[in-house]
Structures are given as structure tokens and as C-alpha cells.
CSV table of N, CA and C in Angstrom, one decimal:
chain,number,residue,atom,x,y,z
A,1,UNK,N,102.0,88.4,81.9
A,1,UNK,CA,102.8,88.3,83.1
A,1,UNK,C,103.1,89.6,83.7
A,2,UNK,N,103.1,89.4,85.1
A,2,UNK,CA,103.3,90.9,85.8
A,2,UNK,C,104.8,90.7,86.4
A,3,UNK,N,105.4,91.3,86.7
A,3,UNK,CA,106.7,91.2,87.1
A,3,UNK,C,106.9,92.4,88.2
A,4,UNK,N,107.5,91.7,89.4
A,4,UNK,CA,107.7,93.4,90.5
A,4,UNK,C,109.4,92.3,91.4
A,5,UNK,N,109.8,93.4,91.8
A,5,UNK,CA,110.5,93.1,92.8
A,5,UNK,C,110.7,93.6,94.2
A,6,UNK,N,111.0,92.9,95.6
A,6,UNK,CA,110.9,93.3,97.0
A,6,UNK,C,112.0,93.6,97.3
A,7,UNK,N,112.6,94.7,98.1
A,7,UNK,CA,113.8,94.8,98.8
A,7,UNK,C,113.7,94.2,100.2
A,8,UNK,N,112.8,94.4,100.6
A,8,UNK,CA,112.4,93.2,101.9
A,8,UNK,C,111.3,93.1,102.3
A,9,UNK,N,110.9,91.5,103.2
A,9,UNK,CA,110.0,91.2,103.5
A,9,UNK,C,108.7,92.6,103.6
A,10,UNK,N,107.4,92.0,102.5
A,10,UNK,CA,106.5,93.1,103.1
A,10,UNK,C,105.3,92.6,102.1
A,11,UNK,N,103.9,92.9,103.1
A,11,UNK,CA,102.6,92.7,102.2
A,11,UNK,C,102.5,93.6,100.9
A,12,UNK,N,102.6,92.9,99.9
A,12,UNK,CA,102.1,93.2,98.3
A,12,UNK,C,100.6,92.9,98.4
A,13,UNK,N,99.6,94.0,97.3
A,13,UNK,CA,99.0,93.9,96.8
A,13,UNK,C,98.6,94.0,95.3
A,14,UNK,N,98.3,93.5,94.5
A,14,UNK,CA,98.2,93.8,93.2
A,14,UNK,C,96.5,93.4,92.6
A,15,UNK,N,96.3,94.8,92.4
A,15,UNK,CA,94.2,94.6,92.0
A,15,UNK,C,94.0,95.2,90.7
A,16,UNK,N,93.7,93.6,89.7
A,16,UNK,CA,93.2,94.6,88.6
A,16,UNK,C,91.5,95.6,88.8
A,17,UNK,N,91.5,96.7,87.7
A,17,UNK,CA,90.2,97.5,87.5
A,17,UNK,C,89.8,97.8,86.0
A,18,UNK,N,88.8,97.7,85.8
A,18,UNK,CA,88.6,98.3,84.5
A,18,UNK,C,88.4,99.8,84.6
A,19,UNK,N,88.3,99.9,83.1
A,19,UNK,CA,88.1,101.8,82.5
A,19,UNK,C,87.2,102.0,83.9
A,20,UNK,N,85.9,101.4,84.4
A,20,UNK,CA,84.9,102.2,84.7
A,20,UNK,C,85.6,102.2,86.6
A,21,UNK,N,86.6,101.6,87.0
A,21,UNK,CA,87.0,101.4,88.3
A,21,UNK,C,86.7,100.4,89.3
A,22,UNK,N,86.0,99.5,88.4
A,22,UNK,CA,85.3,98.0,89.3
A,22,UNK,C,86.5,97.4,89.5
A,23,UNK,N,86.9,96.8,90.7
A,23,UNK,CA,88.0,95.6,90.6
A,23,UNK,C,87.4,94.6,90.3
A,24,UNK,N,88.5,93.9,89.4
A,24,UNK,CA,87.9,92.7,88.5
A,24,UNK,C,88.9,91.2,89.2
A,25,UNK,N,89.9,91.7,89.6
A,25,UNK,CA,90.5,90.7,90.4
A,25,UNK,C,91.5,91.4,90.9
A,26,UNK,N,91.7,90.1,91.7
A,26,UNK,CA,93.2,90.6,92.9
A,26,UNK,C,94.2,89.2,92.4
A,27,UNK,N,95.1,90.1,92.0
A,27,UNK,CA,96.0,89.5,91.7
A,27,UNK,C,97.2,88.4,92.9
A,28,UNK,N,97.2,89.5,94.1
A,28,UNK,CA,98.2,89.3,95.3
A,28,UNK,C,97.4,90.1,96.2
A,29,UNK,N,97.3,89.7,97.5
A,29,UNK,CA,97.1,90.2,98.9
A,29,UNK,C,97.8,89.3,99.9
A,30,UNK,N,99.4,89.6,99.8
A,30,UNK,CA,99.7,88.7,101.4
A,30,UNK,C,101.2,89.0,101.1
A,31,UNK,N,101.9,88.7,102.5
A,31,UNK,CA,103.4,89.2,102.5
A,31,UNK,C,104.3,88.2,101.9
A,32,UNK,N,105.4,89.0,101.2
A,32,UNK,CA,105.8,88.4,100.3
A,32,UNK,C,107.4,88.7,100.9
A,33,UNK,N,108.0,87.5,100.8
A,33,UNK,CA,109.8,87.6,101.4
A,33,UNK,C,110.4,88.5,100.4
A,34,UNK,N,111.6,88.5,100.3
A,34,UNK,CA,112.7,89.7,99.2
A,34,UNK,C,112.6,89.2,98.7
A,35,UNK,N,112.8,89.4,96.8
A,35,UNK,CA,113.3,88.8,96.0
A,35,UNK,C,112.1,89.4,94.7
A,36,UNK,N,112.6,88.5,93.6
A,36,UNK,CA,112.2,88.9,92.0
A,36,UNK,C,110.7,88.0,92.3
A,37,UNK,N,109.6,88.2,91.5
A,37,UNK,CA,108.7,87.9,91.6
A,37,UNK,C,107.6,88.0,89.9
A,38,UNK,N,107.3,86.6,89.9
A,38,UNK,CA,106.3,86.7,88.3
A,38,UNK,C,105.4,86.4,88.4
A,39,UNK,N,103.7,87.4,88.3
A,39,UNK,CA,102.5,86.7,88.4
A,39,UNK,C,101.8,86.7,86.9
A,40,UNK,N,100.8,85.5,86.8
A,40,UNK,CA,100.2,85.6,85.3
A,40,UNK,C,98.8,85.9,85.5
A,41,UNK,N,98.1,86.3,84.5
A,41,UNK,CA,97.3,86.9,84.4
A,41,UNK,C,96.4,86.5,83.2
A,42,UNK,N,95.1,86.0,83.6
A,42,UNK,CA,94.8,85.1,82.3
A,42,UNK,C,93.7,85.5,81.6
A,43,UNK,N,93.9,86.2,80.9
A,43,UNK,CA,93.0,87.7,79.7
A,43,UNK,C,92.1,86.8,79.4
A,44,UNK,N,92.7,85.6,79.3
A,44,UNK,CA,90.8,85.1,78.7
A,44,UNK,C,89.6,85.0,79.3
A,45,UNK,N,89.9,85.7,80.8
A,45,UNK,CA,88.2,86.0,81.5
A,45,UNK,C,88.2,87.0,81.3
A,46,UNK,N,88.6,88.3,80.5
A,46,UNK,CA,87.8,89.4,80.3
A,46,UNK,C,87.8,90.0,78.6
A,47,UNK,N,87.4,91.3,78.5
A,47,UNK,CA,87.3,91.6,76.8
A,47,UNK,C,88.4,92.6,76.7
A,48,UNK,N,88.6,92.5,75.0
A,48,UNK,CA,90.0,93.4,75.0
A,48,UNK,C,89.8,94.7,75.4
A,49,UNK,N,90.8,95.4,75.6
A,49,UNK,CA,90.4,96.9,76.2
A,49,UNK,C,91.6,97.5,76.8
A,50,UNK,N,91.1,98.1,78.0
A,50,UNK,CA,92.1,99.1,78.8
A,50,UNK,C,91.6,98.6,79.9
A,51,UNK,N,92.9,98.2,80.8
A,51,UNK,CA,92.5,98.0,82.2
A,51,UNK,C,93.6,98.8,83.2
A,52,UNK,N,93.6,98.5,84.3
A,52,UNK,CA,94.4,99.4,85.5
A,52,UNK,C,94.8,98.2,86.1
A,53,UNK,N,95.9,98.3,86.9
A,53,UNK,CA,97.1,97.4,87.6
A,53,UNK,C,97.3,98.6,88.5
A,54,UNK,N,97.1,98.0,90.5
A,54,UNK,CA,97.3,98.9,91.1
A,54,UNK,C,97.9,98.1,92.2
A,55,UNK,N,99.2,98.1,92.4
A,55,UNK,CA,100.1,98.0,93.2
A,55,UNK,C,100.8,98.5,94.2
A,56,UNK,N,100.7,98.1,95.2
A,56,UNK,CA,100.8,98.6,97.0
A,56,UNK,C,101.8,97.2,97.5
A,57,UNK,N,103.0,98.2,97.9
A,57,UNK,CA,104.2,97.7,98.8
A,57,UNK,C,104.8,98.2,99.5
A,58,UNK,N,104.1,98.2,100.7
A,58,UNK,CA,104.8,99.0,101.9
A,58,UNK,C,104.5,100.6,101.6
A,59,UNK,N,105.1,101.1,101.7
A,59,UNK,CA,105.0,102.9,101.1
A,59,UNK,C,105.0,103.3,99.8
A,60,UNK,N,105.3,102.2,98.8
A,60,UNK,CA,105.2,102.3,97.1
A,60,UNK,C,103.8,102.2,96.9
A,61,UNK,N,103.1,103.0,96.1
A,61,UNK,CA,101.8,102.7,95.5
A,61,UNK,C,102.0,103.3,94.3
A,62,UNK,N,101.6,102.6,93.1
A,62,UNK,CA,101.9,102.4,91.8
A,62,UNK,C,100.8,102.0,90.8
A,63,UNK,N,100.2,102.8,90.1
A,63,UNK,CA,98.6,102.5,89.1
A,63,UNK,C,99.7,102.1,87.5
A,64,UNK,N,99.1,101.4,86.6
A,64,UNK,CA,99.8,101.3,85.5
A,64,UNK,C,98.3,100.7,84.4
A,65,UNK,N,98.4,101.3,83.2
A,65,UNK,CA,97.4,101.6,82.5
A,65,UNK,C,97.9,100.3,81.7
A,66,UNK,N,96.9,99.1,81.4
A,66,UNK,CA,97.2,97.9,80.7
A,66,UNK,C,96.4,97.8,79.7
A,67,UNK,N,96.9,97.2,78.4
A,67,UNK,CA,96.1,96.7,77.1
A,67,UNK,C,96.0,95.7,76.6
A,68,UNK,N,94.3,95.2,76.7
A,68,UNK,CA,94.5,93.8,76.6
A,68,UNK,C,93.8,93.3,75.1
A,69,UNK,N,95.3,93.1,74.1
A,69,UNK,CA,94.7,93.0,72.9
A,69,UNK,C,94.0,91.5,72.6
A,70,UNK,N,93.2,91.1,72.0
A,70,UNK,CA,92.6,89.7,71.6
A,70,UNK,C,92.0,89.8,70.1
């Protein structure tokens, strides 16, 4: 599960990547009202590893290093 929160209305993006920088999916692309917010994410289409979470909100842009044990 990914978890973010909006202080107001505004387009979210959220793209996973692997180690080598391919996006492997998009999580979110579209504007999202205020509030708390939970997206899941379903590891069983890829292999365990290290992946990248890159998140864009308005003027926040935020990379976060993910492990996906199996």
C-alpha cells in the first residue's frame, strides 16, 4: 500500500521504475480532491528487488527507494 496526502485539490502522479529506470507502471495520473489517500500495489507482477516510487503534486516531487521482498 502507498499512502500520500493532499492539502488541496491538485493532479497527482505516482510512477513506479525499476533499478535500470524503465517505468513499470503508473500508479495515479489525474487530479485528486484534498484529503488522505491509499493506493495498492500488486508485487505479484514483478520480481523481488529494488524499485523507485516517483511522486509529483503540484510543486512536491518526491523519488522513494522500494523493496520488494517475495
Amino acid at each position: 500500500s502507498i499512502s500520500f496526502t493532499i492539502s488541496q485539490p491538485q493532479h497527482v502522479s505516482l510512477k513506479l521504475f525499476d533499478v535500470n529506470g524503465k517505468m513499470i507502471k503508473i500508479l495515479a495520473d489525474k487530479k485528486f480532491e484534498e484529503g488522505q489517500y491509499t493506493l495498492r500495489w500488486n508485487t505479484a507482477e514483478v520480481s523481488a528487488g529494488i524499485y523507485f516510487l516517483h511522486f509529483d503534486a503540484g510543486a512536491f516531487s518526491e523519488t522513494k527507494k522500494l523493496l520488494v521482498n517475495k
